[in-house]
Amino acid sequence: MTQSAATPEPSGPENRYDVVLIGAGIMSTTLGSLLTELEPNWSIGLFEQLDGAGQESSDPWNNAGTGHAALCELNYTPRGKDGSISTAKAQGINEQFHVSRQLWSHWVDNGTLGDPRTFINSLPHISFVWGDENAQYLKDRYEAMKAEPLFSHIQHTEDHDTIGSWAPLLTGGREPSQRVAASKFHDGTDVDFGTQSRQLAAHLQQAGADIRYGHQVTGLSRGSDGRWVITVKNTATGKKLKASARFVFVGGGGGALSLLQASGIKEIAGFGGFPVSGKFLRTTDDAVAGQHHAKVYGLASVGAPPMSVPHLDTRFVEGRRSLMFGPYAGFAPNFMKSGSFLDLPLSVRPHNIGTQLGVAKDNRDLVTYLLKEVTKSQRKKMEELYRFFPNAADDSWEMITAGQRVQVMKRNEEGKAVLQFGTELVSSADGSIAGLLGASPGASTAPSIMLRLLERCFGGLVDTWKPKLEAMVPSYGRLLNEEPQLLEELSASTAKTLRLDG
Ligand SMILES: Cc1cc2nc3c(=O)[nH]c(=O)nc-3n(C[C@H](O)[C@H](O)[C@H](O)COP(=O)(O)OP(=O)(O)OC[C@H]3O[C@@H](n4cnc5c(N)ncnc54)[C@H](O)[C@@H]3O)c2cc1C
């Protein structure tokens, strides 16, 4: 965007802003907090349809709270056709999580975020598999990861007793002759992105942002002066207001696709969304939860999408420990938990119907998987838990409904319709509007995604901002895997600030 640090425009009765953020999830609140620090004089308006921040996908019970650093998620280290294990994707995600740790540390230091224990907790990340083929895969993955500085501290074992000392619930009641394998990183995390969103939103408000909860954005159009005109409805009174901005971020989560479509930018053409809902089994029984202190990720079953990888997770929410297992996939056509059954049908447009049909034709496995998941009995769901935790008692667990993931459907570079499991930043050619589609690895990498947005939409200003960006994220623009000394220093300093060291 050819933005200059022009005279700030006043916010107030006429609702003119430099920047409007739509939604108060982790993405918008991260971007708003970055911009407030980079350009303290810019006026920021934020409209959120719910009555507070971080209540949709970013709410701790609507996601799994894993600080995705690619330490235990096996879908980030696939075996290639030549039999070798690729760590490229895992490296990329781990680098991004280091950026998150640095930015969050900076915000703890300067008071933007509160006590780190309120939103991040140290928790070993473990990968766990059984059977010969899977155990061999995990061994090969261990060798491949150990060679990279980012992952050189990985531990690995096939010994039942050692695994039992890492996570006793995995081995109690398990057949001793079963071949099992586990890899462990001691420096994983559990993150409460809802609390983080609320702390960032509160700080934004203190810094002067005009935050309006209970306000739903119903329209987006381009004014004759080139500014974006945002139509907003007060959800309590039904009263409408107009706002305008030089830059708009559509951080609407599952609501982003329809808002970007409403903006009419040509870059959204061809994109569609496919909702998959998540459910988890949860226990708050201290006698069970107290025996497990880890996030343990397994392998997805054949044909299942990556977000269905089963995991047994310790969670810390509002100071309380619990244990969660899942996810079980479900299907509902709404794009947000608070959305409507019409979200999916209304998202179908002439420009994306070909993409949707192409994806439906090429993803029969996914459709079959979803059908099986939706019709799975409670007994079958418990059987999946027993494979991880053989001694689980049925009556300690309740099923909770988590959030909706809207997977991106788009045309790839060869023009083929594809279903994508990552996130996609969509922006207009002039950089005056951008939005985020998709889910994974999502919240954990919000700082990197928002830094990428700044480079894409405010390219002309990034050089001026560089000293500030480097103060916020000391490794900004560098790869820690290539600088082991810096990696060690930053891992230690962020662990100290975020209180992850004990
Ligand atoms: C089951 C599940 C498990 C997950 N597990 C993990 C995990 O372990 N680790 C991880 O890092 N990520 C995880 N994710 C992904 C993560 O939750 C998301 O990437 C992240 O929360 C998205 O943040 P957001 O700000 O884009 O969206 P949200 O948090 O959904 O915020 C969007 C906000 O926009 C508001 N909004 C929408 N439309 C409008 C409108 N028209 N007007 C005004 N406001 C509007 C909504 O009310 C909402 O508050 C998971 C997601 C799911 C569903």
Short mmCIF file of C-alpha atoms in Angstrom, two decimals, residues 27-265:
data_model
loop_
_atom_site.label_atom_id
_atom_site.label_comp_id
_atom_site.label_asym_id
_atom_site.label_seq_id
_atom_site.Cartn_x
_atom_site.Cartn_y
_atom_site.Cartn_z
CA MET A 27 -5.48 -11.98 14.67
CA SER A 28 -7.07 -8.51 14.87
CA THR A 29 -5.87 -7.85 18.40
CA THR A 30 -2.31 -8.87 17.44
CA LEU A 31 -2.35 -6.60 14.37
CA GLY A 32 -3.89 -3.72 16.33
CA SER A 33 -1.24 -4.05 19.05
CA LEU A 34 1.57 -4.07 16.48
CA LEU A 35 0.20 -0.98 14.70
CA THR A 36 -0.36 0.91 17.96
CA GLU A 37 3.29 0.46 18.78
CA LEU A 38 4.57 1.22 15.29
CA GLU A 39 2.30 4.22 14.65
CA PRO A 40 0.98 5.48 18.00
CA ASN A 41 -0.79 8.41 16.30
CA TRP A 42 -2.91 6.35 13.95
CA SER A 43 -6.58 6.11 14.86
CA ILE A 44 -7.90 2.56 15.12
CA GLY A 45 -11.52 1.40 15.19
CA LEU A 46 -12.43 -2.19 16.04
CA PHE A 47 -15.88 -3.70 15.53
CA GLU A 48 -16.74 -7.05 17.15
CA GLN A 49 -20.19 -8.56 16.86
CA LEU A 50 -20.00 -10.49 20.17
CA ASP A 51 -19.92 -8.83 23.56
CA GLY A 52 -16.20 -9.30 24.18
CA ALA A 53 -12.86 -10.26 22.66
CA GLY A 54 -11.58 -13.79 21.95
CA GLN A 55 -14.95 -15.55 22.17
CA GLU A 56 -15.02 -17.39 18.83
CA SER A 57 -12.18 -19.63 17.56
CA SER A 58 -9.68 -17.94 19.88
CA ASP A 59 -11.65 -18.92 22.99
CA PRO A 60 -9.64 -21.57 24.90
CA TRP A 61 -12.43 -24.16 24.73
CA ASN A 62 -12.98 -23.60 21.01
CA ASN A 63 -9.43 -24.64 20.08
CA ALA A 64 -6.88 -27.09 21.47
CA GLY A 65 -4.56 -24.42 22.87
CA THR A 66 -1.46 -26.06 21.47
CA GLY A 67 1.40 -23.66 20.96
CA HIS A 68 2.03 -25.14 17.50
CA ALA A 69 5.81 -25.20 17.16
CA ALA A 70 5.90 -28.38 15.04
CA LEU A 71 7.52 -30.29 17.90
CA CYS A 72 4.96 -33.11 18.12
CA GLU A 73 2.58 -32.72 15.15
CA LEU A 74 3.51 -35.57 12.80
CA ASN A 75 1.68 -34.11 9.77
CA TYR A 76 4.45 -31.46 9.55
CA THR A 77 7.14 -34.12 8.97
CA PRO A 78 5.84 -36.34 6.15
CA ARG A 79 7.75 -39.25 4.66
CA GLY A 80 8.46 -38.49 1.00
CA LYS A 81 8.17 -40.86 -1.96
CA ASP A 82 11.92 -41.57 -1.68
CA GLY A 83 11.41 -42.70 1.92
CA SER A 84 13.15 -39.70 3.52
CA ILE A 85 11.51 -37.51 6.16
CA SER A 86 11.11 -33.85 5.24
CA THR A 87 11.52 -31.38 8.11
CA ALA A 88 11.03 -28.29 5.91
CA LYS A 89 7.45 -27.55 6.99
CA ALA A 90 8.26 -28.22 10.64
CA GLN A 91 11.22 -25.81 10.45
CA GLY A 92 9.03 -23.08 8.94
CA ILE A 93 6.43 -23.42 11.69
CA ASN A 94 9.02 -23.64 14.46
CA GLU A 95 10.69 -20.45 13.18
CA GLN A 96 7.29 -18.75 13.29
CA PHE A 97 6.64 -19.93 16.85
CA HIS A 98 9.99 -18.43 17.89
CA VAL A 99 8.72 -15.12 16.47
CA SER A 100 5.56 -15.53 18.59
CA ARG A 101 7.62 -16.19 21.72
CA GLN A 102 9.73 -13.09 21.08
CA LEU A 103 6.78 -10.77 20.43
CA TRP A 104 4.84 -12.08 23.45
CA SER A 105 7.98 -11.62 25.60
CA HIS A 106 8.33 -8.05 24.37
CA TRP A 107 4.67 -7.42 25.22
CA VAL A 108 5.08 -8.92 28.68
CA ASP A 109 8.12 -6.68 29.22
CA ASN A 110 6.31 -3.50 28.16
CA GLY A 111 3.02 -4.31 29.93
CA THR A 112 0.90 -4.91 26.81
CA LEU A 113 0.33 -8.47 28.06
CA GLY A 114 -0.07 -9.46 31.71
CA ASP A 115 1.46 -12.25 33.79
CA PRO A 116 2.49 -14.91 31.23
CA ARG A 117 1.06 -17.68 33.43
CA THR A 118 -2.39 -16.30 32.55
CA PHE A 119 -1.96 -17.19 28.88
CA ILE A 120 1.01 -19.54 28.37
CA ASN A 121 2.25 -22.59 30.27
CA SER A 122 5.24 -24.84 29.75
CA LEU A 123 4.27 -28.38 28.75
CA PRO A 124 6.30 -31.19 27.14
CA HIS A 125 5.22 -32.00 23.57
CA ILE A 126 5.32 -35.74 22.83
CA SER A 127 4.65 -37.75 19.65
CA PHE A 128 3.40 -41.26 20.38
CA VAL A 129 2.77 -44.18 18.01
CA TRP A 130 2.37 -47.94 18.08
CA GLY A 131 3.02 -50.74 15.54
CA ASP A 132 6.21 -51.54 13.60
CA GLU A 133 5.71 -49.24 10.62
CA ASN A 134 4.78 -46.24 12.74
CA ALA A 135 7.61 -46.86 15.23
CA GLN A 136 10.09 -46.96 12.34
CA TYR A 137 8.65 -43.70 10.96
CA LEU A 138 9.08 -42.02 14.35
CA LYS A 139 12.67 -43.28 14.63
CA ASP A 140 13.51 -41.91 11.15
CA ARG A 141 11.79 -38.63 12.01
CA TYR A 142 13.88 -38.41 15.17
CA GLU A 143 17.12 -38.82 13.17
CA ALA A 144 16.02 -36.19 10.62
CA MET A 145 14.95 -33.67 13.26
CA LYS A 146 17.99 -34.14 15.48
CA ALA A 147 20.17 -32.89 12.62
CA GLU A 148 18.48 -29.46 12.66
CA PRO A 149 19.54 -26.92 15.33
CA LEU A 150 15.88 -26.01 15.95
CA PHE A 151 15.11 -29.59 16.97
CA SER A 152 18.47 -30.90 18.20
CA HIS A 153 17.15 -31.31 21.76
CA ILE A 154 14.62 -33.99 20.72
CA GLN A 155 14.54 -37.18 22.88
CA HIS A 156 13.38 -40.55 21.60
CA THR A 157 12.58 -43.96 23.06
CA GLU A 158 10.79 -47.25 22.43
CA ASP A 159 11.02 -48.29 26.07
CA HIS A 160 7.65 -48.67 27.85
CA ASP A 161 9.07 -47.60 31.22
CA THR A 162 10.64 -44.44 29.83
CA ILE A 163 7.42 -43.52 28.04
CA GLY A 164 5.58 -44.25 31.31
CA SER A 165 7.87 -41.82 33.13
CA TRP A 166 7.07 -39.15 30.50
CA ALA A 167 3.30 -39.77 30.40
CA PRO A 168 2.04 -42.59 32.68
CA LEU A 169 -1.49 -42.66 31.23
CA LEU A 170 -0.07 -43.91 27.91
CA THR A 171 1.47 -47.09 29.31
CA GLY A 172 -0.77 -48.08 32.27
CA GLY A 173 -2.84 -51.12 31.18
CA ARG A 174 -1.01 -51.40 27.82
CA GLU A 175 0.08 -54.83 26.53
CA PRO A 176 3.87 -54.89 27.31
CA SER A 177 4.63 -56.72 24.05
CA GLN A 178 3.12 -53.96 21.89
CA ARG A 179 5.81 -52.03 20.03
CA VAL A 180 5.47 -48.35 20.95
CA ALA A 181 7.65 -45.32 20.28
CA ALA A 182 7.72 -41.75 21.53
CA SER A 183 9.69 -38.57 20.84
CA LYS A 184 9.71 -35.74 23.33
CA PHE A 185 10.55 -32.04 23.51
CA HIS A 186 10.62 -30.52 26.99
CA ASP A 187 9.94 -26.98 25.74
CA GLY A 188 6.39 -27.19 24.34
CA THR A 189 3.54 -24.95 25.49
CA ASP A 190 -0.18 -24.71 26.13
CA VAL A 191 -1.60 -21.30 25.19
CA ASP A 192 -4.90 -19.63 26.11
CA PHE A 193 -5.50 -17.47 23.03
CA GLY A 194 -8.79 -16.15 24.43
CA THR A 195 -7.10 -14.57 27.46
CA GLN A 196 -4.35 -13.29 25.20
CA SER A 197 -6.91 -11.66 22.86
CA ARG A 198 -8.69 -10.02 25.81
CA GLN A 199 -5.45 -8.65 27.26
CA LEU A 200 -4.39 -7.27 23.86
CA ALA A 201 -7.85 -5.74 23.28
CA ALA A 202 -7.80 -4.10 26.73
CA HIS A 203 -4.37 -2.65 26.01
CA LEU A 204 -5.49 -1.39 22.60
CA GLN A 205 -8.43 0.38 24.23
CA GLN A 206 -6.15 1.99 26.82
CA ALA A 207 -3.92 3.16 23.98
CA GLY A 208 -6.90 4.99 22.47
CA ALA A 209 -8.45 2.53 20.01
CA ASP A 210 -12.21 2.86 19.59
CA ILE A 211 -13.43 -0.65 20.39
CA ARG A 212 -17.09 -1.42 19.90
CA TYR A 213 -18.41 -4.77 21.05
CA GLY A 214 -21.90 -5.86 19.99
CA HIS A 215 -21.30 -4.26 16.59
CA GLN A 216 -21.58 -6.40 13.48
CA VAL A 217 -20.06 -5.30 10.18
CA THR A 218 -22.72 -5.81 7.52
CA GLY A 219 -21.18 -4.09 4.50
CA LEU A 220 -17.85 -3.02 3.01
CA SER A 221 -17.51 -0.81 -0.03
CA ARG A 222 -15.07 1.63 -1.60
CA GLY A 223 -15.94 5.33 -1.31
CA SER A 224 -15.34 7.78 -4.16
CA ASP A 225 -12.32 9.16 -2.23
CA GLY A 226 -10.74 5.66 -2.17
CA ARG A 227 -11.44 5.12 1.52
CA TRP A 228 -13.23 1.96 2.68
CA VAL A 229 -16.76 2.54 3.94
CA ILE A 230 -17.82 0.09 6.61
CA THR A 231 -21.48 -0.40 7.50
CA VAL A 232 -21.97 -1.54 11.07
CA LYS A 233 -25.07 -2.69 12.95
CA ASN A 234 -25.44 -2.35 16.71
CA THR A 235 -26.67 -5.87 17.56
CA ALA A 236 -28.59 -4.68 20.64
CA THR A 237 -30.50 -1.76 19.08
CA GLY A 238 -30.39 -2.64 15.37
CA LYS A 239 -29.12 0.90 14.72
CA LYS A 240 -26.71 1.23 11.80
CA LEU A 241 -23.65 3.44 11.57
CA LYS A 242 -21.04 4.12 8.94
CA ALA A 243 -17.32 4.29 9.45
CA SER A 244 -14.49 4.86 7.00
CA ALA A 245 -10.82 3.90 6.97
CA ARG A 246 -7.69 4.04 4.83
CA PHE A 247 -6.95 0.40 5.72
CA VAL A 248 -9.25 -2.45 6.75
CA PHE A 249 -8.24 -5.79 8.27
CA VAL A 250 -10.91 -8.45 7.99
CA GLY A 251 -10.05 -10.50 11.07
CA GLY A 252 -13.49 -12.06 11.18
CA GLY A 253 -12.31 -15.70 11.50
CA GLY A 254 -15.07 -17.81 9.95
CA GLY A 255 -16.83 -14.56 9.00
CA ALA A 256 -13.90 -13.33 6.91
CA LEU A 257 -14.83 -15.04 3.63
CA SER A 258 -18.25 -13.38 3.31
CA LEU A 259 -16.84 -9.96 4.28
CA LEU A 260 -14.03 -10.21 1.72
CA GLN A 261 -16.60 -11.29 -0.87
CA ALA A 262 -18.71 -8.25 0.07
CA SER A 263 -15.71 -5.95 -0.45
CA GLY A 264 -15.71 -6.93 -4.14
CA ILE A 265 -11.90 -7.18 -4.37
#
